[in-house]
XYZ file of C-alpha atoms in Angstrom:
566
model
C 65.242 -51.138 8.536
C 65.786 -50.767 12.569
C 69.046 -51.801 13.831
C 68.268 -55.406 15.261
C 70.322 -57.699 18.037
C 71.482 -60.464 15.835
C 70.785 -64.243 16.778
C 72.028 -67.409 15.203
C 69.453 -70.082 13.606
C 69.810 -73.361 12.411
C 67.608 -74.279 9.237
C 66.822 -77.854 9.256
C 65.314 -78.948 5.456
C 66.387 -81.555 2.677
C 64.829 -78.892 0.350
C 67.603 -76.800 -0.885
C 64.695 -74.158 -2.128
C 63.024 -74.207 0.977
C 66.203 -73.641 2.933
C 67.618 -70.676 0.843
C 64.133 -68.979 1.457
C 64.125 -69.713 5.148
C 67.803 -68.641 5.590
C 67.035 -65.358 3.471
C 63.715 -64.595 5.668
C 65.553 -65.097 8.933
C 68.915 -62.915 7.617
C 66.046 -59.913 7.434
C 65.046 -60.654 11.035
C 68.584 -60.121 12.127
C 69.558 -63.918 12.428
C 72.519 -65.538 10.914
C 71.811 -69.029 9.705
C 73.352 -72.486 9.482
C 71.703 -74.933 7.661
C 71.507 -79.111 7.873
C 69.629 -81.408 5.628
C 68.429 -83.808 8.230
C 68.047 -84.546 11.621
C 71.303 -86.165 12.214
C 73.462 -83.066 10.889
C 71.609 -81.014 12.618
C 72.154 -82.866 16.279
C 76.333 -82.734 15.130
C 75.887 -79.181 14.209
C 73.783 -78.405 17.919
C 76.466 -80.230 19.677
C 79.329 -78.167 18.373
C 77.591 -74.585 18.335
C 74.721 -73.051 20.297
C 71.716 -71.711 18.243
C 68.805 -69.101 19.566
C 66.267 -71.024 17.251
C 65.994 -74.064 15.036
C 63.566 -74.390 12.292
C 63.187 -77.979 11.081
C 60.749 -79.681 8.981
C 59.272 -83.138 10.000
C 59.903 -85.128 6.737
C 63.631 -85.724 6.315
C 65.643 -88.832 5.434
C 68.231 -90.629 8.192
C 66.494 -88.284 11.315
C 63.075 -86.597 10.895
C 62.173 -83.557 12.225
C 59.839 -85.171 15.422
C 62.800 -87.092 16.728
C 65.229 -83.643 16.101
C 62.608 -81.722 18.161
C 62.786 -84.336 21.211
C 66.347 -84.277 21.346
C 66.411 -80.398 21.428
C 63.706 -80.574 23.927
C 65.969 -82.481 26.095
C 68.915 -80.242 25.905
C 69.565 -78.230 29.525
C 69.475 -75.014 27.738
C 67.577 -75.440 24.365
C 66.673 -73.190 21.765
C 63.465 -71.874 20.337
C 62.005 -74.642 18.255
C 60.034 -73.988 15.215
C 58.378 -76.762 13.002
C 57.059 -76.441 9.624
C 55.690 -79.325 7.543
C 53.171 -80.200 4.942
C 51.882 -83.024 6.926
C 48.275 -81.607 8.358
C 47.965 -83.903 11.313
C 46.301 -82.374 14.276
C 47.179 -85.247 16.847
C 51.029 -84.837 15.820
C 50.854 -81.059 16.310
C 49.396 -81.400 19.438
C 51.825 -83.563 20.747
C 54.853 -81.497 19.657
C 53.147 -78.741 21.252
C 52.330 -80.285 24.679
C 56.063 -81.683 24.932
C 57.106 -78.004 24.386
C 57.918 -77.202 20.799
C 57.312 -73.179 20.691
C 55.397 -73.123 17.344
C 54.062 -75.195 14.314
C 53.533 -73.913 10.947
C 51.699 -75.706 8.168
C 52.691 -75.421 4.147
C 52.048 -73.260 2.572
C 53.197 -70.636 4.990
C 54.258 -67.055 4.382
C 58.236 -66.920 4.902
C 58.087 -63.462 6.221
C 55.813 -64.326 8.761
C 57.795 -67.380 9.893
C 60.692 -65.339 10.116
C 58.950 -62.531 12.445
C 57.495 -65.504 14.671
C 61.104 -66.821 15.198
C 62.419 -63.581 16.053
C 59.532 -62.696 18.615
C 59.854 -66.267 20.430
C 63.477 -65.980 20.352
C 63.273 -62.362 22.120
C 60.407 -63.682 24.681
C 62.649 -66.284 25.648
C 65.628 -64.063 26.422
C 64.021 -61.773 28.189
C 63.497 -63.326 31.537
C 66.836 -64.382 31.532
C 68.459 -60.800 30.626
C 66.066 -58.978 33.266
C 67.153 -61.742 36.013
C 70.697 -60.873 35.410
C 70.073 -57.162 35.463
C 68.150 -57.904 38.797
C 71.070 -59.842 40.330
C 73.747 -56.992 39.156
C 71.162 -54.756 41.163
C 70.571 -56.850 44.136
C 74.970 -57.127 44.367
C 74.869 -53.340 44.353
C 72.089 -53.349 47.036
C 73.896 -55.740 48.988
C 77.174 -53.723 48.818
C 75.706 -50.729 49.786
C 73.878 -52.486 52.707
C 77.113 -54.057 53.984
C 78.715 -50.760 53.736
C 76.450 -48.913 55.808
C 76.549 -51.902 58.284
C 79.180 -49.626 60.230
C 81.448 -50.669 62.839
C 80.966 -53.792 64.919
C 79.650 -53.154 68.202
C 77.609 -54.231 71.224
C 74.410 -52.598 70.195
C 71.530 -54.375 68.999
C 70.040 -53.237 65.536
C 67.229 -51.200 65.424
C 63.975 -52.650 63.597
C 64.180 -49.644 61.610
C 67.327 -50.368 60.629
C 66.357 -53.883 59.254
C 63.392 -52.613 57.520
C 65.560 -50.268 55.719
C 68.430 -52.636 54.576
C 65.198 -55.087 53.475
C 63.532 -52.214 51.416
C 66.576 -51.272 49.695
C 67.107 -55.166 49.037
C 63.774 -55.854 47.707
C 65.826 -57.665 44.826
C 68.266 -59.572 47.227
C 67.114 -62.973 45.871
C 67.026 -62.290 42.242
C 64.013 -64.992 41.689
C 63.111 -64.755 38.139
C 59.294 -63.881 37.423
C 59.077 -67.301 35.612
C 59.814 -68.664 39.571
C 57.082 -66.556 40.636
C 54.487 -67.371 37.354
C 54.986 -70.962 38.095
C 54.166 -70.667 42.117
C 50.832 -68.562 41.301
C 49.721 -71.233 38.567
C 50.355 -74.166 40.459
C 48.620 -72.609 43.242
C 45.286 -72.772 41.640
C 43.165 -75.644 40.578
C 43.044 -73.967 36.841
C 46.284 -74.808 35.425
C 47.718 -78.091 34.181
C 50.844 -79.948 33.269
C 51.085 -78.595 29.703
C 50.551 -74.828 30.785
C 52.912 -75.380 33.765
C 55.725 -76.883 31.762
C 55.248 -74.059 28.942
C 55.925 -71.301 31.590
C 59.117 -73.417 33.073
C 60.393 -73.577 29.566
C 60.631 -69.456 29.583
C 63.596 -70.090 32.019
C 66.695 -72.249 31.126
C 67.807 -72.455 34.227
C 64.831 -73.468 35.893
C 63.973 -75.780 33.460
C 67.330 -77.538 33.861
C 66.682 -77.605 37.515
C 63.284 -79.359 37.250
C 64.616 -82.059 34.740
C 67.011 -82.746 37.319
C 64.726 -83.154 40.043
C 62.633 -84.860 37.992
C 65.237 -87.726 37.090
C 66.865 -87.753 40.811
C 66.159 -91.114 42.731
C 64.174 -88.503 45.028
C 61.346 -88.338 42.834
C 62.156 -91.004 40.320
C 62.727 -94.221 41.842
C 61.971 -96.622 38.770
C 65.201 -94.694 37.075
C 63.495 -94.507 33.760
C 64.589 -91.437 32.006
C 62.335 -88.325 31.942
C 63.274 -85.699 28.914
C 59.984 -83.466 28.782
C 59.437 -80.917 31.157
C 55.515 -81.601 31.023
C 56.280 -85.252 32.279
C 58.501 -83.725 34.660
C 56.129 -81.270 36.311
C 53.688 -84.783 36.417
C 56.303 -86.629 38.311
C 57.042 -83.909 40.852
C 53.581 -83.372 41.243
C 51.464 -80.163 40.355
C 50.815 -79.519 43.853
C 54.784 -79.190 44.636
C 56.120 -77.870 41.178
C 55.555 -74.225 42.036
C 56.986 -74.483 45.825
C 59.891 -76.066 44.608
C 60.363 -73.715 41.647
C 60.304 -70.784 44.018
C 62.691 -72.192 46.672
C 65.156 -73.632 43.855
C 65.458 -70.040 42.776
C 65.818 -68.745 46.212
C 68.492 -71.608 47.578
C 70.482 -70.905 44.021
C 70.539 -67.151 44.611
C 71.190 -66.762 48.350
C 73.587 -69.720 48.972
C 75.786 -68.572 45.678
C 77.140 -65.396 48.106
C 80.502 -65.622 50.009
C 79.680 -65.910 53.655
C 82.720 -67.946 55.418
C 80.392 -69.406 57.772
C 77.965 -70.889 55.940
C 77.926 -74.464 55.049
C 75.684 -74.449 51.475
C 75.572 -78.064 51.571
C 74.086 -78.576 55.060
C 71.438 -75.461 54.210
C 70.403 -76.937 51.176
C 69.797 -80.587 52.845
C 67.992 -79.332 55.530
C 65.783 -77.452 53.212
C 64.893 -80.532 51.374
C 64.439 -82.857 54.194
C 62.102 -80.340 56.345
C 60.085 -80.307 53.134
C 60.188 -84.113 52.780
C 59.384 -84.345 57.062
C 56.654 -82.346 56.508
C 54.672 -84.333 53.803
C 55.101 -87.637 55.828
C 53.857 -85.469 58.836
C 50.789 -84.614 56.983
C 50.092 -87.541 55.553
C 50.719 -89.875 58.730
C 49.348 -87.844 61.186
C 46.027 -87.126 58.725
C 46.689 -82.960 59.220
C 45.537 -82.264 55.736
C 43.205 -79.766 57.287
C 46.042 -77.450 58.383
C 48.784 -78.319 55.479
C 48.403 -74.965 53.830
C 51.871 -73.175 53.454
C 53.565 -75.713 55.377
C 55.947 -77.263 52.592
C 56.909 -73.868 51.773
C 57.479 -72.596 54.937
C 59.711 -75.721 55.482
C 61.787 -75.315 52.850
C 62.298 -71.945 53.180
C 63.179 -71.894 56.827
C 66.694 -72.080 56.693
C 67.274 -68.788 54.359
C 65.999 -65.955 56.353
C 69.447 -66.519 58.947
C 71.361 -66.176 55.214
C 69.707 -63.120 54.596
C 70.729 -61.494 57.706
C 74.160 -62.584 57.476
C 74.199 -60.974 53.983
C 72.980 -57.653 55.314
C 75.293 -57.987 58.426
C 78.581 -59.947 57.815
C 80.526 -58.109 60.647
C 78.088 -58.698 63.066
C 77.672 -62.529 62.387
C 81.492 -63.167 62.162
C 81.220 -61.473 66.124
C 78.635 -63.755 66.918
C 79.916 -66.750 65.309
C 83.178 -66.101 67.318
C 81.372 -66.005 70.497
C 79.590 -68.998 69.656
C 83.060 -70.708 69.453
C 83.593 -69.232 72.673
C 80.905 -71.264 74.499
C 78.678 -68.417 74.579
C 75.587 -69.754 73.731
C 73.630 -71.039 70.515
C 73.322 -68.720 67.370
C 70.152 -68.314 67.799
C 70.536 -66.562 71.198
C 72.968 -64.219 69.937
C 70.728 -63.452 67.133
C 67.738 -62.438 69.567
C 70.084 -60.313 71.540
C 71.316 -58.507 68.291
C 68.123 -58.170 66.300
C 64.567 -57.023 67.246
C 63.233 -60.151 64.677
C 64.317 -63.436 64.414
C 65.570 -64.804 60.568
C 62.597 -66.833 60.392
C 60.383 -63.487 60.646
C 62.832 -62.137 58.166
C 62.286 -64.864 55.634
C 58.487 -64.564 55.785
C 58.663 -60.321 55.050
C 60.452 -61.750 52.281
C 57.752 -63.989 50.803
C 55.607 -61.120 51.550
C 57.345 -58.967 49.608
C 56.734 -61.190 46.826
C 52.892 -61.466 47.084
C 53.134 -64.580 48.600
C 49.687 -64.765 50.463
C 49.845 -63.890 54.297
C 48.523 -67.376 55.511
C 51.069 -68.903 53.259
C 54.086 -67.558 55.135
C 52.283 -67.449 58.741
C 53.820 -70.178 60.232
C 57.203 -68.591 59.678
C 56.386 -65.479 61.768
C 55.800 -67.555 64.781
C 58.195 -70.570 64.082
C 61.104 -69.367 66.705
C 58.849 -67.908 69.427
C 59.271 -69.393 72.905
C 56.969 -72.267 74.063
C 54.963 -69.759 76.121
C 54.071 -67.811 73.458
C 52.960 -70.479 71.232
C 50.660 -71.832 73.642
C 48.734 -68.787 73.488
C 48.085 -68.991 69.836
C 44.681 -70.318 68.145
C 44.165 -73.357 66.029
C 44.739 -73.689 63.327
C 47.929 -71.533 63.400
C 49.393 -73.645 66.457
C 48.900 -76.828 64.980
C 50.712 -75.806 61.876
C 53.756 -74.528 63.800
C 53.969 -77.558 65.989
C 54.084 -79.832 62.588
C 56.741 -77.213 61.169
C 58.767 -77.206 64.306
C 58.558 -81.319 64.110
C 59.637 -81.783 60.800
C 62.427 -79.359 60.784
C 63.555 -81.231 63.983
C 63.392 -84.768 62.271
C 64.862 -83.490 59.381
C 67.786 -82.240 61.126
C 68.170 -85.438 63.200
C 67.874 -87.745 59.817
C 70.780 -85.729 58.142
C 72.958 -86.066 61.416
C 75.129 -83.396 61.050
C 75.320 -80.484 63.664
C 76.902 -77.144 63.449
C 78.525 -75.990 66.967
C 76.071 -73.383 67.167
C 72.849 -75.156 66.533
C 70.137 -75.081 68.907
C 68.822 -78.527 69.778
C 65.165 -78.664 71.299
C 63.633 -82.056 71.718
C 59.778 -82.030 71.201
C 57.866 -83.644 74.058
C 55.778 -86.817 73.993
C 52.728 -84.413 74.116
C 53.765 -82.949 70.658
C 53.934 -86.170 68.663
C 50.494 -87.520 70.241
C 48.878 -84.113 69.532
C 49.893 -84.370 65.675
C 48.659 -88.007 65.712
C 51.983 -89.655 65.149
C 51.881 -92.937 65.843
C 55.394 -94.486 64.378
C 58.135 -91.868 64.530
C 60.560 -94.390 63.948
C 59.163 -95.660 60.677
C 58.701 -91.984 59.562
C 62.540 -91.166 60.622
C 63.903 -94.050 58.459
C 61.985 -92.650 55.368
C 63.273 -89.406 55.927
C 66.989 -90.930 56.288
C 66.544 -92.477 53.195
C 65.202 -89.350 51.569
C 68.605 -87.418 52.858
C 70.637 -90.380 51.100
C 68.468 -89.750 47.971
C 69.304 -86.130 48.092
C 72.919 -86.891 48.123
C 72.530 -88.557 44.995
C 71.005 -85.466 43.385
C 73.191 -83.030 45.142
C 76.247 -84.936 42.986
C 73.847 -85.005 39.895
C 73.603 -81.161 40.476
C 77.377 -80.067 41.223
C 79.317 -82.904 40.099
C 80.769 -83.359 43.807
C 79.152 -86.066 46.323
C 78.091 -84.792 49.646
C 80.472 -86.588 52.090
C 79.028 -87.398 55.507
C 80.594 -85.547 58.547
C 79.682 -88.358 61.086
C 82.349 -88.828 63.746
C 83.194 -92.204 64.361
C 82.071 -93.546 67.862
C 84.747 -93.404 70.060
C 82.814 -92.823 73.707
C 79.914 -94.692 75.532
C 77.826 -93.354 78.149
C 75.434 -95.412 79.965
C 71.813 -93.780 79.647
C 68.259 -94.137 80.708
C 65.088 -93.010 78.928
C 62.027 -91.390 81.602
C 60.499 -89.353 78.591
C 57.959 -91.713 77.894
C 58.038 -90.865 74.389
C 56.757 -93.014 71.569
C 60.285 -92.436 69.979
C 63.583 -91.633 71.642
C 65.612 -89.035 69.456
C 68.276 -88.547 71.912
C 70.520 -91.464 70.814
C 70.121 -90.455 67.168
C 71.224 -87.131 68.439
C 74.201 -87.966 69.951
C 75.561 -90.625 67.573
C 77.067 -88.384 65.105
C 78.524 -86.569 67.778
C 80.694 -89.903 68.705
C 78.866 -90.897 71.687
C 77.202 -94.109 71.751
C 74.726 -94.139 74.422
C 74.344 -97.295 76.170
C 70.387 -97.960 76.987
C 68.965 -99.386 80.705
C 65.512 -99.710 81.714
C 64.656 -96.925 84.518
C 64.348 -99.847 87.041
C 68.135 -100.144 86.562
C 69.089 -96.540 87.248
C 69.761 -96.805 90.936
C 72.167 -99.990 90.384
C 74.515 -98.212 87.629
C 77.859 -97.020 88.494
C 79.218 -93.912 86.986
C 77.953 -91.314 85.044
C 74.344 -91.996 83.481
C 72.682 -89.539 80.962
C 68.944 -89.523 81.749
C 66.173 -88.101 79.204
C 63.536 -86.175 81.355
C 62.188 -84.127 78.378
C 58.439 -83.416 79.386
C 59.237 -85.165 82.392
C 57.912 -83.733 85.688
C 60.728 -83.955 88.849
C 58.560 -86.280 90.672
C 59.197 -89.112 88.169
C 63.032 -88.866 88.362
C 63.020 -88.574 92.192
C 60.957 -91.747 92.468
C 63.582 -93.705 90.013
C 66.586 -92.267 91.573
C 66.159 -92.797 95.414
C 69.442 -94.174 95.820
C 71.529 -92.236 92.943
C 74.800 -90.696 94.188
C 74.559 -87.146 93.438
C 76.422 -85.567 90.475
C 76.581 -88.934 88.666
C 73.357 -87.860 86.526
C 73.488 -85.796 83.416
C 69.734 -84.848 83.410
C 68.376 -83.484 79.526
C 65.302 -81.789 80.586
C 62.857 -79.036 79.235
C 61.294 -78.577 82.743
C 60.709 -75.384 84.522
C 62.407 -74.743 87.268
C 64.672 -77.049 87.562
C 66.059 -76.857 91.022
C 64.388 -80.172 91.802
C 66.853 -81.934 89.266
C 69.973 -80.482 90.426
C 70.026 -82.504 93.375
C 70.619 -85.252 91.535
C 73.042 -84.205 89.052
C 74.184 -81.779 86.430
C 71.204 -80.486 84.479
C 71.302 -79.979 80.541
C 68.627 -77.420 79.758
C 66.490 -77.696 76.704
C 67.302 -76.040 74.322
C 70.836 -76.408 74.255
C 74.056 -75.897 72.221
C 75.059 -78.766 70.046
C 78.703 -78.276 71.394
C 77.560 -78.022 74.746
C 75.718 -81.211 74.463
C 78.652 -82.919 72.964
C 81.194 -81.310 75.677
C 79.093 -82.871 78.524
C 78.603 -86.028 77.202
C 82.440 -86.683 76.590
C 83.588 -85.235 79.830
C 81.335 -88.009 81.578
C 83.006 -90.882 79.464
C 86.335 -89.384 80.202
C 85.486 -89.546 83.860
C 84.211 -93.233 83.470
C 87.776 -93.611 81.720
C 89.370 -92.448 84.681
C 87.992 -94.573 87.458
């Protein structure tokens, strides 16, 4: 007989003769076996040792095989489960198979056939994991090669050919398991149902554990009723989302496991998930279902392209982060100067390499383009990008945690109205609740809680909103920076003393001129996206959007200090 890899099995049966025959048959297929006389003893042994397969009868004293099978299915890294029974009951068999049991054989059966089936099932189960490990090793080697070939840090921009070459050599930079891609493809069609998708997920123990964790989180399971079966977990999350979540879960885990000293893994994960929830609410509230295709996947994958570039060009990113700390613009501006394509396009290229259809990742290709370029795009892609911009922005506002190099660009009121968003405040409240739920999920996932980095309010600044937007985002942005804005009506602007922050997003200079006729020069901090800005400068300091997070905080704090000196 050919040399075979050795596996470990647990045979559970109260019939000593059947147990002996099964142990002998499994031994011929390369298994060493332990035995148990019922489900209770079996659970005790499973708790103490790891088995590749459990072969169990149904009818047994103390605890029967059906209860044992359900217990095994609830384990994060469960063994292959094969049931044998003399009870020819189709409903029972269908129930067990639907819940995830790998096979059922009815007595009388051929011992050799059963042992062969167990061997095949075990080999099939470990194949994706083994391949993923091999892919991960190859990816690490490719990353090392790419980083070594980065060369010395210098001022010269990176060529497109250089990036394409590195991405080509790093086709497995995200060692997403074939199971993750299979689940995504299955969920993308109308032909697959929950039992089939659950069976596919079951082939990847890590992914199965993550899906169960998601389904049991307060984010997806407000009732708190524990879910132990993958099929029910798939239904709880929803067939519409399970494929995208499976793919993104693999990608997030693969990318954020690297060692990038500047990367806040928790914040990246929260921004990904919050953006996904935001896009769902925007589609629902604005009735934008006709353009929703691909938006959820784009929203949850949007932060990862930057991590890819950071992995490929670690020295350059170290230099860019240092420049951001020296008040030289946002990290996005640094990236645009250094690379011919932005990190959002990089993520779209990676999705394309996974054979994800182009219409799914198209929004990512244009997401970071300037507004003039976006204005030339036709619908539906323009509407998709507007929704994506709004979702990511609202997700970030709800998280209330800003990196110093973040670029903040407040969407104008016209965008909210175009998207049919009538209640941004209610939507933001829902996203904030989602963020709290994400904290509990992250704690369950990692064993540690996410601590808020919100700064205690220590400065107040007079504030006036001229934007006419259905929701004023600026106080939400400045609050975690330690700036509390004291709101005043536009009619009060001329009567206010000291520095005043004025929201002029989407506002022509004439409106400010009409409201600030008697306002003294240099007392206004004017936040605006309007071009040109010369007319604003007549009334004070201009804060041009997009603005670096650290700059917005600095100018506001300097204004509050000025108040304190008066």
